[in-house]
CSV table of C-alpha atoms in Angstrom, one decimal:
chain,number,residue,atom,x,y,z
A,73,MET,CA,72.7,102.8,93.1
A,74,SER,CA,73.5,101.8,89.6
A,75,GLY,CA,75.3,98.6,88.5
A,76,PRO,CA,74.6,95.0,89.1
A,77,SER,CA,73.6,93.9,92.6
A,78,ILE,CA,76.1,91.9,94.6
A,79,THR,CA,75.2,88.6,96.3
A,80,TYR,CA,76.8,88.5,99.7
A,81,SER,CA,77.2,85.5,102.0
A,82,GLU,CA,75.7,85.8,105.4
A,83,ASP,CA,78.9,87.0,107.1
A,84,GLN,CA,79.6,89.5,104.3
A,85,ALA,CA,76.0,90.8,104.6
A,86,GLU,CA,76.4,91.2,108.3
A,87,ALA,CA,79.7,93.1,107.9
A,88,HIS,CA,78.2,95.3,105.2
A,89,ASP,CA,75.2,96.1,107.4
A,90,ARG,CA,77.4,96.9,110.4
A,91,LEU,CA,79.6,99.2,108.3
A,92,THR,CA,76.6,100.9,106.7
A,93,GLU,CA,75.3,101.6,110.2
A,94,ALA,CA,78.6,103.0,111.3
A,95,LEU,CA,78.9,105.2,108.3
A,96,ARG,CA,75.3,106.4,108.8
A,97,ALA,CA,76.3,107.4,112.3
A,98,MET,CA,79.2,109.4,110.8
A,99,GLY,CA,76.8,111.2,108.5
A,100,VAL,CA,77.0,109.1,105.3
A,101,ASP,CA,73.8,107.2,104.5
A,102,LEU,CA,74.5,104.6,101.8
A,103,ASP,CA,70.9,103.5,101.5
A,104,ALA,CA,69.5,107.0,101.0
A,105,GLU,CA,72.6,108.2,99.2
A,106,THR,CA,72.7,111.3,101.3
A,107,LEU,CA,75.5,113.1,103.0
A,108,LEU,CA,75.7,115.3,106.1
A,109,PRO,CA,78.8,117.5,106.9
A,110,ALA,CA,81.3,115.7,109.1
A,111,GLU,CA,81.0,116.4,112.8
A,112,GLU,CA,84.0,117.2,114.8
A,113,GLY,CA,84.8,114.9,117.7
A,114,LYS,CA,83.3,111.8,116.2
A,115,ALA,CA,85.8,108.9,115.6
A,116,LYS,CA,85.5,105.2,115.0
A,117,VAL,CA,87.8,102.3,114.0
A,118,MET,CA,86.5,99.0,112.7
A,119,ALA,CA,88.1,96.0,111.1
A,120,VAL,CA,87.0,93.4,108.6
A,121,ILE,CA,89.0,90.3,109.4
A,122,GLY,CA,89.2,87.1,107.3
A,123,LYS,CA,91.6,84.7,105.7
A,124,ALA,CA,92.5,84.6,102.0
A,125,GLY,CA,89.5,84.1,99.8
A,126,SER,CA,86.9,85.2,102.4
A,127,GLY,CA,85.7,88.1,100.4
A,128,LYS,CA,87.4,91.1,102.1
A,129,THR,CA,88.4,92.8,98.8
A,130,MET,CA,85.0,92.1,97.3
A,131,LEU,CA,83.4,93.8,100.2
A,132,LEU,CA,85.8,96.7,100.2
A,133,ALA,CA,85.2,97.3,96.4
A,134,ALA,CA,81.5,97.2,96.9
A,135,LEU,CA,81.6,99.7,99.7
A,136,VAL,CA,83.8,102.1,97.6
A,137,LYS,CA,81.3,102.0,94.8
A,138,ALA,CA,78.4,102.6,97.3
A,139,LEU,CA,80.3,105.6,98.8
A,140,GLU,CA,81.0,107.1,95.4
A,141,ALA,CA,77.3,106.7,94.4
A,142,ALA,CA,76.4,108.5,97.6
A,143,GLY,CA,78.5,111.5,96.6
A,144,VAL,CA,81.7,110.8,98.7
A,145,GLU,CA,84.8,112.1,96.8
A,146,LEU,CA,87.7,109.7,96.4
A,147,VAL,CA,91.0,111.2,97.6
A,148,SER,CA,94.4,110.0,96.5
A,149,GLY,CA,97.9,111.1,97.1
A,150,ASP,CA,98.1,112.8,93.7
A,151,TRP,CA,96.0,115.9,94.1
A,152,GLU,CA,93.2,117.3,96.3
A,153,GLY,CA,90.6,119.7,95.1
A,154,ARG,CA,89.2,122.7,96.9
A,155,ARG,CA,88.1,122.1,100.4
A,156,ARG,CA,84.4,122.5,101.0
A,157,LYS,CA,82.8,122.5,104.4
A,158,ASP,CA,80.2,119.9,103.4
A,159,ARG,CA,82.6,117.7,101.4
A,160,ARG,CA,82.9,114.0,102.4
A,161,THR,CA,85.9,112.1,101.3
A,162,LEU,CA,87.3,108.5,101.1
A,163,ALA,CA,90.8,107.3,100.7
A,164,VAL,CA,91.7,103.6,100.0
A,165,LEU,CA,95.1,102.8,101.3
A,166,ALA,CA,97.6,99.9,101.4
A,167,PRO,CA,101.0,99.6,103.1
A,168,THR,CA,103.0,98.9,99.9
A,169,ASN,CA,103.0,99.9,96.2
A,170,LYS,CA,102.3,96.3,95.2
A,171,ALA,CA,99.3,95.9,97.5
A,172,ALA,CA,97.9,99.2,96.2
A,173,SER,CA,98.5,98.1,92.6
A,174,VAL,CA,96.6,94.8,93.3
A,175,LEU,CA,93.6,96.9,94.4
A,176,ARG,CA,93.9,99.2,91.4
A,177,ARG,CA,93.9,96.2,89.0
A,178,ARG,CA,90.6,95.2,90.6
A,179,GLY,CA,89.1,98.7,89.9
A,180,VAL,CA,89.7,100.2,93.4
A,181,PRO,CA,91.6,103.5,93.3
A,182,ALA,CA,94.1,102.8,96.0
A,183,THR,CA,97.3,104.6,97.1
A,184,THR,CA,99.9,103.9,99.7
A,185,ILE,CA,99.9,105.1,103.3
A,186,HIS,CA,103.1,107.1,102.6
A,187,ARG,CA,101.4,109.0,99.8
A,188,ILE,CA,98.4,110.0,101.8
A,189,LEU,CA,100.5,111.3,104.7
A,190,TYR,CA,102.0,113.9,102.3
A,191,THR,CA,100.3,116.2,99.9
A,192,PRO,CA,101.8,117.5,96.6
A,193,VAL,CA,102.2,121.3,96.1
A,194,TYR,CA,101.1,122.1,92.6
A,195,ASP,CA,102.3,125.0,90.4
A,196,PRO,CA,99.4,127.5,90.4
A,197,GLU,CA,99.1,127.4,86.7
A,198,TYR,CA,98.7,123.6,86.5
A,199,GLU,CA,96.5,123.6,89.6
A,200,LYS,CA,93.9,125.2,87.3
A,201,VAL,CA,94.2,122.2,84.9
A,202,ALA,CA,93.8,119.8,87.8
A,203,GLU,CA,90.7,121.6,89.0
A,204,TRP,CA,89.2,121.5,85.5
A,205,LEU,CA,90.0,117.8,85.1
A,206,ALA,CA,88.2,117.1,88.4
A,207,GLY,CA,85.2,119.1,87.4
A,208,GLN,CA,85.9,121.9,89.8
A,209,GLY,CA,86.8,124.7,87.4
A,210,GLU,CA,86.6,126.0,83.9
A,211,ARG,CA,88.7,124.8,81.1
A,212,PRO,CA,92.0,126.8,81.4
A,213,ALA,CA,94.1,128.4,78.8
A,214,ILE,CA,97.7,127.4,79.4
A,215,ALA,CA,100.5,128.6,77.1
A,216,ALA,CA,102.4,125.4,77.5
A,217,LEU,CA,99.5,123.1,76.6
A,218,THR,CA,97.6,123.0,73.3
A,219,ASP,CA,93.9,122.2,73.1
A,220,ALA,CA,94.8,118.7,71.8
A,221,ALA,CA,97.0,118.2,74.9
A,222,LEU,CA,94.2,119.3,77.2
A,223,ASP,CA,91.8,117.0,75.4
A,224,ARG,CA,94.2,114.1,75.8
A,225,ALA,CA,94.7,114.8,79.5
A,226,LYS,CA,90.9,114.8,80.0
A,227,VAL,CA,90.5,111.4,78.3
A,228,VAL,CA,93.3,109.9,80.5
A,229,TYR,CA,91.9,111.5,83.6
A,230,GLU,CA,88.4,110.0,82.9
A,231,ALA,CA,90.0,106.6,82.4
A,232,HIS,CA,92.4,106.6,85.4
A,233,LYS,CA,91.2,109.3,87.8
A,234,SER,CA,94.9,110.4,88.2
A,235,VAL,CA,95.9,114.0,87.7
A,236,PRO,CA,99.7,113.2,87.3
A,237,ALA,CA,98.9,110.6,84.7
A,238,ALA,CA,96.6,113.0,82.8
A,239,LEU,CA,99.3,115.8,82.9
A,240,ALA,CA,102.0,113.3,81.8
A,241,SER,CA,99.9,112.3,78.8
A,242,ALA,CA,99.9,116.0,77.9
A,243,GLY,CA,103.7,115.9,77.7
A,244,LEU,CA,104.5,117.2,81.2
A,245,ARG,CA,107.0,115.9,83.7
A,246,GLY,CA,106.3,115.6,87.4
A,247,SER,CA,108.8,118.4,88.1
A,248,ASP,CA,106.8,120.7,85.7
A,249,PHE,CA,103.6,120.7,87.8
A,250,ILE,CA,104.6,119.4,91.3
A,251,THR,CA,106.9,121.9,93.1
A,252,GLY,CA,107.2,120.0,96.3
A,253,TRP,CA,105.6,117.9,99.0
A,254,LYS,CA,104.4,118.8,102.5
A,255,ARG,CA,103.2,116.8,105.5
A,256,ARG,CA,99.4,116.6,105.7
A,257,GLU,CA,98.1,119.0,108.3
A,258,ASP,CA,94.4,118.9,107.8
A,259,PRO,CA,92.5,115.7,108.6
A,260,LEU,CA,90.6,113.7,105.9
A,261,ASP,CA,87.4,111.8,106.5
A,262,ILE,CA,86.9,108.1,105.8
A,263,GLY,CA,89.9,105.7,105.3
A,264,PHE,CA,89.9,102.1,104.2
A,265,VAL,CA,93.2,100.2,104.8
A,266,ASP,CA,93.8,96.9,103.0
A,267,GLU,CA,96.5,94.5,104.2
A,268,SER,CA,96.2,96.0,107.6
A,269,SER,CA,97.9,93.0,109.2
A,270,MET,CA,101.1,94.7,108.1
A,271,LEU,CA,100.4,97.9,110.2
A,272,ASP,CA,102.3,98.6,113.4
A,273,GLN,CA,100.8,100.6,116.2
A,274,LYS,CA,102.6,103.8,115.2
A,275,GLN,CA,101.2,103.6,111.7
A,276,LEU,CA,97.7,103.1,113.1
A,277,ASP,CA,98.1,106.0,115.4
A,278,ASP,CA,99.2,108.2,112.5
A,279,LEU,CA,96.2,107.2,110.5
A,280,ARG,CA,93.8,107.8,113.4
A,281,GLU,CA,95.0,111.4,113.5
A,282,ILE,CA,94.0,111.8,109.9
A,283,PHE,CA,90.8,109.7,109.5
A,284,PRO,CA,87.9,110.0,112.0
A,285,MET,CA,86.4,106.9,110.4
A,286,LEU,CA,88.9,104.1,109.7
A,287,VAL,CA,88.1,100.6,108.5
A,288,LEU,CA,90.9,98.0,108.5
A,289,PHE,CA,90.8,95.0,106.2
A,290,GLY,CA,93.2,92.2,107.3
A,291,ASP,CA,94.1,88.6,107.4
A,292,PRO,CA,94.6,87.1,110.9
A,293,ALA,CA,96.7,84.2,109.6
A,294,GLN,CA,99.5,86.3,108.3
A,295,LEU,CA,102.7,87.3,110.1
A,296,ALA,CA,102.5,90.1,112.6
A,297,PRO,CA,104.9,93.1,112.1
A,298,VAL,CA,108.2,92.7,113.9
A,299,GLY,CA,108.1,94.0,117.4
A,300,GLN,CA,104.4,93.5,117.8
A,301,SER,CA,104.8,90.2,119.8
A,302,GLY,CA,102.7,88.3,117.3
A,303,GLU,CA,99.8,90.7,117.7
A,304,MET,CA,98.1,92.6,114.9
A,305,VAL,CA,96.7,96.1,115.4
A,306,PHE,CA,93.1,94.9,114.8
A,307,ASP,CA,93.5,92.4,117.6
A,308,LYS,CA,93.4,95.2,120.1
A,309,LEU,CA,90.1,96.6,118.9
A,310,ASP,CA,86.9,96.1,120.8
A,311,PRO,CA,85.3,92.7,119.8
A,312,GLN,CA,82.2,94.6,118.6
A,313,ALA,CA,84.4,96.5,116.1
A,314,GLN,CA,85.8,93.3,114.7
A,315,LEU,CA,83.8,92.0,111.7
A,316,ARG,CA,84.9,88.5,111.0
A,317,LEU,CA,84.4,86.7,107.6
A,318,GLY,CA,84.6,82.9,107.9
A,319,ARG,CA,83.3,81.6,104.6
A,320,ILE,CA,85.8,81.1,101.8
A,321,HIS,CA,84.3,82.4,98.5
A,322,ARG,CA,87.0,81.7,96.0
A,323,GLN,CA,86.6,78.0,96.5
A,324,GLU,CA,83.9,78.1,93.8
A,325,ALA,CA,86.8,78.3,91.4
A,326,ASP,CA,88.2,75.1,93.0
A,327,ASN,CA,91.4,76.9,93.8
A,328,PRO,CA,94.0,74.4,95.0
A,329,ILE,CA,96.3,77.1,96.4
A,330,LEU,CA,93.6,78.3,98.7
A,331,ASP,CA,92.8,74.7,99.6
A,332,LEU,CA,96.4,74.3,100.8
A,333,ALA,CA,96.4,77.6,102.6
A,334,HIS,CA,93.3,76.8,104.6
A,335,ALA,CA,94.5,73.2,105.3
A,336,LEU,CA,97.2,74.9,107.4
A,337,GLY,CA,94.5,75.8,110.0
A,338,ASP,CA,94.4,72.2,111.1
A,339,PRO,CA,96.3,72.1,114.4
A,340,ASP,CA,97.2,68.4,113.9
A,341,LEU,CA,98.7,68.9,110.5
A,342,GLY,CA,102.5,68.3,110.4
A,343,PHE,CA,105.0,69.5,107.7
A,344,ALA,CA,105.4,66.0,106.1
A,345,ASP,CA,101.6,65.7,105.8
A,346,PHE,CA,101.3,69.2,104.3
A,347,GLU,CA,104.1,68.5,101.8
A,348,ARG,CA,102.2,65.3,100.7
A,349,MET,CA,99.1,67.5,100.2
A,350,VAL,CA,101.2,69.8,98.0
A,351,GLU,CA,102.4,66.9,95.9
A,352,ALA,CA,98.9,65.5,95.6
A,353,ALA,CA,97.6,68.9,94.5
A,354,ALA,CA,100.4,69.1,91.9
A,355,ARG,CA,99.4,65.8,90.4
A,356,ARG,CA,95.8,66.9,89.8
A,357,ASP,CA,96.1,70.6,89.0
A,358,PRO,CA,98.7,72.5,86.9
A,359,ARG,CA,98.3,75.6,89.2
A,360,VAL,CA,100.5,73.8,91.8
A,361,VAL,CA,103.9,72.6,90.7
A,362,VAL,CA,106.5,70.7,92.7
A,363,ALA,CA,110.0,71.5,91.3
A,364,PRO,CA,113.4,70.3,92.3
A,365,ARG,CA,115.1,73.6,91.5
A,366,ALA,CA,114.2,77.3,91.4
A,367,ASP,CA,113.5,79.0,88.1
A,368,SER,CA,116.2,81.6,87.5
A,369,ASP,CA,114.2,83.3,84.7
A,370,LEU,CA,111.2,83.7,87.0
A,371,MET,CA,113.4,85.1,89.8
A,372,ALA,CA,114.0,88.3,87.8
A,373,ARG,CA,110.4,89.4,88.4
A,374,SER,CA,109.0,87.1,91.0
A,375,PRO,CA,111.4,86.4,93.9
A,376,VAL,CA,111.9,83.1,95.6
A,377,LEU,CA,110.3,83.3,99.1
A,378,VAL,CA,112.4,82.1,101.9
A,379,TRP,CA,112.5,82.2,105.7
A,380,ARG,CA,116.2,82.4,106.5
A,381,ASN,CA,118.4,85.3,105.5
A,382,ALA,CA,121.3,83.0,104.7
A,383,THR,CA,119.1,81.1,102.2
A,384,ARG,CA,118.2,84.4,100.6
A,385,ILE,CA,121.8,85.4,100.2
A,386,ARG,CA,122.8,82.0,98.7
A,387,LEU,CA,120.0,82.1,96.2
A,388,ILE,CA,120.8,85.7,95.1
A,389,ARG,CA,124.4,84.6,94.6
A,390,ALA,CA,123.3,81.6,92.5
A,391,PHE,CA,121.0,83.9,90.5
A,392,ARG,CA,123.7,86.3,89.6
A,393,LEU,CA,126.2,83.6,88.7
A,394,ALA,CA,123.5,81.9,86.5
A,395,HIS,CA,123.0,85.2,84.6
A,396,ALA,CA,126.7,85.9,84.4
A,397,ALA,CA,126.3,89.2,86.3
A,398,PRO,CA,129.6,90.9,86.9
A,399,GLU,CA,130.9,91.2,90.4
A,400,ASP,CA,131.2,95.0,90.3
A,401,ALA,CA,128.1,96.0,88.6
A,402,LEU,CA,124.4,95.4,88.1
A,403,LEU,CA,122.8,94.2,84.8
A,404,PRO,CA,119.7,96.1,83.5
A,405,GLY,CA,116.8,94.0,84.5
A,406,GLU,CA,118.1,92.8,87.9
A,407,PRO,CA,115.5,93.0,90.7
A,408,LEU,CA,116.1,95.1,93.8
A,409,ILE,CA,114.3,95.7,97.1
A,410,CYS,CA,114.3,99.2,98.6
A,411,ASP,CA,115.8,99.0,102.1
A,412,GLY,CA,115.1,102.5,103.2
A,413,ILE,CA,116.3,106.0,102.5
A,414,GLU,CA,119.6,107.4,103.9
A,415,LEU,CA,119.3,111.1,104.1
A,416,PRO,CA,120.0,113.6,106.8
A,417,VAL,CA,117.3,115.7,108.4
A,418,LYS,CA,118.1,118.8,106.3
A,419,HIS,CA,117.2,116.8,103.2
A,420,ARG,CA,113.7,116.0,104.4
A,421,LYS,CA,112.1,117.3,101.3
A,422,LYS,CA,114.1,114.9,99.1
A,423,ARG,CA,113.0,112.0,101.4
A,424,ILE,CA,109.4,113.0,100.9
A,425,ASP,CA,109.9,113.2,97.2
A,426,LEU,CA,111.4,109.7,97.1
A,427,GLU,CA,108.7,108.2,99.3
A,428,ALA,CA,105.9,109.9,97.4
A,429,ARG,CA,107.2,108.3,94.2
A,430,GLY,CA,107.1,104.8,95.7
A,431,LEU,CA,110.6,104.3,97.1
A,432,ILE,CA,109.5,103.1,100.5
A,433,LYS,CA,111.0,100.3,102.5
A,434,GLY,CA,110.2,97.0,100.9
A,435,ALA,CA,109.3,98.4,97.5
A,436,GLN,CA,110.1,96.1,94.6
A,437,VAL,CA,112.3,97.8,92.0
A,438,VAL,CA,114.0,96.8,88.8
A,439,TYR,CA,117.4,98.3,87.9
A,440,MET,CA,117.1,99.9,84.4
A,441,GLY,CA,120.7,101.2,84.1
A,442,PRO,CA,123.0,103.9,85.4
A,443,GLY,CA,121.7,107.5,85.7
A,444,ARG,CA,123.2,110.5,84.0
A,445,LYS,CA,125.1,111.4,87.2
A,446,PRO,CA,127.6,109.3,89.3
A,447,GLY,CA,125.8,107.4,91.9
A,448,PHE,CA,122.4,107.7,90.2
A,449,SER,CA,120.4,104.8,88.9
A,450,ARG,CA,117.4,104.6,86.5
A,451,LEU,CA,114.7,102.5,88.3
A,452,HIS,CA,111.3,101.0,87.7
A,453,VAL,CA,109.2,100.9,90.9
A,454,VAL,CA,106.9,97.9,90.6
A,455,GLY,CA,103.3,98.7,91.3
A,456,ALA,CA,103.8,102.5,91.4
A,457,GLU,CA,101.5,104.6,89.3
A,458,SER,CA,104.4,106.5,87.8
A,459,PRO,CA,107.0,103.7,88.0
A,460,GLN,CA,110.1,105.0,86.3
A,461,LEU,CA,112.5,107.5,87.9
A,462,SER,CA,116.1,108.3,88.5
A,463,ALA,CA,117.5,108.5,92.0
A,464,ALA,CA,120.7,108.6,94.0
A,465,SER,CA,121.2,105.0,94.9
A,466,ILE,CA,123.2,102.9,97.4
A,467,VAL,CA,123.0,99.3,96.2
A,468,LYS,CA,124.2,96.5,98.5
A,469,ILE,CA,124.8,93.0,97.3
A,470,GLU,CA,125.3,90.5,100.1
A,471,LYS,CA,127.6,87.5,99.7
A,472,PRO,CA,127.6,84.1,101.6
A,473,GLY,CA,130.0,84.1,104.5
A,474,GLU,CA,130.8,87.8,104.3
A,475,GLU,CA,129.5,90.2,107.0
A,476,GLU,CA,129.8,93.4,104.9
A,477,PRO,CA,127.9,93.6,101.6
A,478,PHE,CA,129.5,94.5,98.3
A,479,ILE,CA,128.4,98.0,97.1
A,480,PRO,CA,128.6,98.3,93.3
A,481,TYR,CA,126.8,101.7,93.2
A,482,ALA,CA,126.9,104.3,96.0
A,483,ALA,CA,125.9,107.9,96.1
A,484,ARG,CA,126.8,109.7,99.2
A,485,MET,CA,123.2,109.4,100.3
A,486,GLY,CA,119.9,108.4,98.8
A,487,ALA,CA,117.7,105.3,98.5
A,488,THR,CA,119.3,102.0,99.6
A,489,PHE,CA,118.6,98.7,97.9
A,490,LEU,CA,119.2,95.0,98.5
A,491,HIS,CA,119.0,92.5,95.7
A,492,GLY,CA,115.5,91.2,95.1
A,493,ALA,CA,115.9,87.8,93.4
A,494,ALA,CA,115.0,86.2,96.7
A,495,VAL,CA,113.2,87.8,99.6
A,496,THR,CA,112.1,86.7,103.1
A,497,ILE,CA,108.4,85.8,103.5
A,498,HIS,CA,108.1,88.6,106.1
A,499,LYS,CA,109.0,91.2,103.4
A,500,ALA,CA,106.7,89.5,100.9
A,501,GLN,CA,103.6,90.3,102.9
A,502,GLY,CA,101.2,92.7,101.0
A,503,SER,CA,102.6,91.6,97.6
A,504,GLN,CA,101.3,89.2,95.1
A,505,TRP,CA,102.8,87.7,91.9
A,506,ARG,CA,101.3,85.7,89.1
A,507,ASP,CA,103.7,82.8,89.8
A,508,VAL,CA,105.3,82.3,93.3
A,509,GLN,CA,108.2,80.1,94.1
A,510,VAL,CA,108.4,79.0,97.7
A,511,PHE,CA,111.6,77.5,99.0
A,512,SER,CA,110.2,74.5,101.0
A,513,PRO,CA,113.5,73.5,102.8
A,514,ASP,CA,113.2,76.7,104.8
A,515,ILE,CA,109.6,75.9,105.7
A,516,TYR,CA,110.8,72.5,106.9
A,517,ALA,CA,113.6,74.2,108.9
A,518,ALA,CA,111.1,76.4,110.6
A,519,SER,CA,109.0,73.3,111.5
A,520,ARG,CA,112.0,71.7,113.1
A,521,THR,CA,112.4,74.7,115.5
A,522,GLY,CA,109.0,74.1,117.1
A,523,ARG,CA,108.5,77.8,117.4
A,524,MET,CA,105.0,79.2,117.9
A,525,GLU,CA,103.6,82.7,117.0
A,526,ALA,CA,100.3,83.9,118.4
A,527,GLY,CA,99.2,80.3,119.2
A,528,GLN,CA,100.1,78.8,115.8
A,529,ALA,CA,103.2,77.0,114.6
A,530,LEU,CA,105.6,79.5,112.9
A,531,TRP,CA,106.1,77.2,109.9
A,532,LYS,CA,102.3,77.2,109.2
A,533,ARG,CA,102.2,81.0,109.3
A,534,LEU,CA,105.2,81.2,107.0
A,535,ALA,CA,103.7,78.7,104.6
A,536,TYR,CA,100.3,80.4,104.6
A,537,VAL,CA,101.8,83.8,103.8
A,538,ALA,CA,104.1,82.4,101.2
A,539,ILE,CA,101.6,80.4,99.2
A,540,THR,CA,98.8,83.0,99.3
A,541,ARG,CA,101.2,85.4,97.5
A,542,ALA,CA,100.5,83.4,94.4
A,543,GLU,CA,97.7,84.8,92.1
A,544,GLU,CA,97.7,81.9,89.6
A,545,ARG,CA,100.5,79.4,90.2
A,546,LEU,CA,102.4,78.0,93.2
A,547,ILE,CA,105.8,76.5,92.6
A,548,TRP,CA,107.0,74.4,95.6
A,549,ILE,CA,110.8,74.2,95.4
A,550,THR,CA,112.2,71.1,97.1
A,551,ARG,CA,116.0,71.4,96.7
A,552,TYR,CA,119.0,73.8,96.8
A,553,MET,CA,119.2,73.9,93.0
A,554,LEU,CA,118.8,76.6,90.3
A,555,SER,CA,117.8,76.1,86.7
A,556,LYS,CA,119.9,77.6,83.9
A,557,PRO,CA,118.3,80.8,82.5
A,558,GLN,CA,116.6,80.5,79.1
A,559,ALA,CA,116.8,84.3,78.4
A,560,ALA,CA,119.1,87.1,79.2
A,561,LEU,CA,118.1,89.7,81.7
A,562,GLY,CA,116.4,92.8,80.2
A,563,THR,CA,113.9,95.5,80.7
A,564,ASP,CA,111.7,95.2,77.6
A,565,ASP,CA,108.8,93.8,79.7
A,566,LEU,CA,108.7,97.0,81.8
A,567,VAL,CA,106.1,99.4,80.5
A,568,ALA,CA,105.7,102.9,81.9
A,569,PRO,CA,102.1,104.1,81.5
A,570,VAL,CA,103.1,107.7,82.1
A,571,ALA,CA,106.1,109.9,81.7
A,572,PRO,CA,108.8,109.3,84.2
A,573,LEU,CA,109.2,111.5,87.3
A,574,THR,CA,112.9,112.3,87.6
A,575,LEU,CA,114.6,113.0,90.9
A,576,GLU,CA,117.8,114.5,89.4
A,577,THR,CA,118.7,117.8,91.0
A,578,GLU,CA,122.1,119.2,91.5
A,579,ASP,CA,122.0,118.8,95.2
A,580,ALA,CA,120.3,115.4,95.3
A,581,GLN,CA,123.4,113.6,96.4
């Protein structure tokens, strides 16, 4: 294999060797860089389990490179080439757009689970372009594309390995080359799933139908999905299939956020002691901040993380008042969270379109402004590969003390949204932000309940998940206060790397 060698810790090396052995049994030899056709009937599920900083992502990325070097083809939700009997494939998946984008920023070509469950149907003319881009066909002659446009598409494809991005760089819209979506019928091959602590049993069962070889990467200290009784899907695997990473690697950078996260593993640690640790970390390192109030400017792109829904609603109300948002409308730049899609069964194709473009439950979205049709909104889906689109929207703004939310925008049906200036810690799983604000009064409230989850105090799990969402800076909010905004809400910071995919059809409502 080319490229610099990677130095593994003992537990990483053992996990790597075990996975290499399992892949060899499935016909993929990483050492010899040889492939055998997949055999029907063989199936295996394994899990790499470790806390934040234990090197899970490093191991995943190294395995992806090794599989590529061995000739395994990477498959995304964008486009699939011609099927060959001897072809071996790999898909790297994450439950959310943001989690997939975190991997992509680290050079791992990841997509969401929703995207891999469906496949795009390409216009036959542009299918030829896709085949040429992927090295599976001759350079086509397309009336709608000049030679310069094709050259530009090739450059973009080589840089990003994305057919839609390449075609968009040639001046095409998604509706020009994707005619629809269909549920995947044929199985794939090898699947790596990051943030697998977020998976429920049904999602795992769906993935097992598609991938004979499935490797889960997960953090046992996070919060289990609702309805799983505190248990994560990898907990049910045979112990021999669980590869545990214990050493913390990112400590070499003297990361105070990870220090705090791993201190929560002490069973004797109380909330007051932990808060003193946060204060001590803030005194010696600027990456930890103790603040008496939430930053209203930061909330526009990085929500305050809370435990209680009532706290979330109060903070959203305060955020909108601070930014002088009108009662009956959204301002461009306001953050939203997708709460699902409300469409009848007969509009299944539209549901697939919306999900394939990133509008899945929990997706972070920024409101860009009203669409061209009543009930439509222009949206920026954070972390999506093609982030900007227009969709029929139902926006719900909850208010303190009121059971029914106020709905400033409502199509008859479409994607539903809640405000995203504050979100619950449960919904924040799988996401990361450069700066994270954690509302400590809620963590304290959880500690007072005495509740336990899977053998650990609930407040510790909440605190662990919340603070490990921070990539660079943790802001520990201590009071029910909000700072005055220093800048007006806007969308100038939102850059779309490719042309927007628009979901505006006459019957879309």
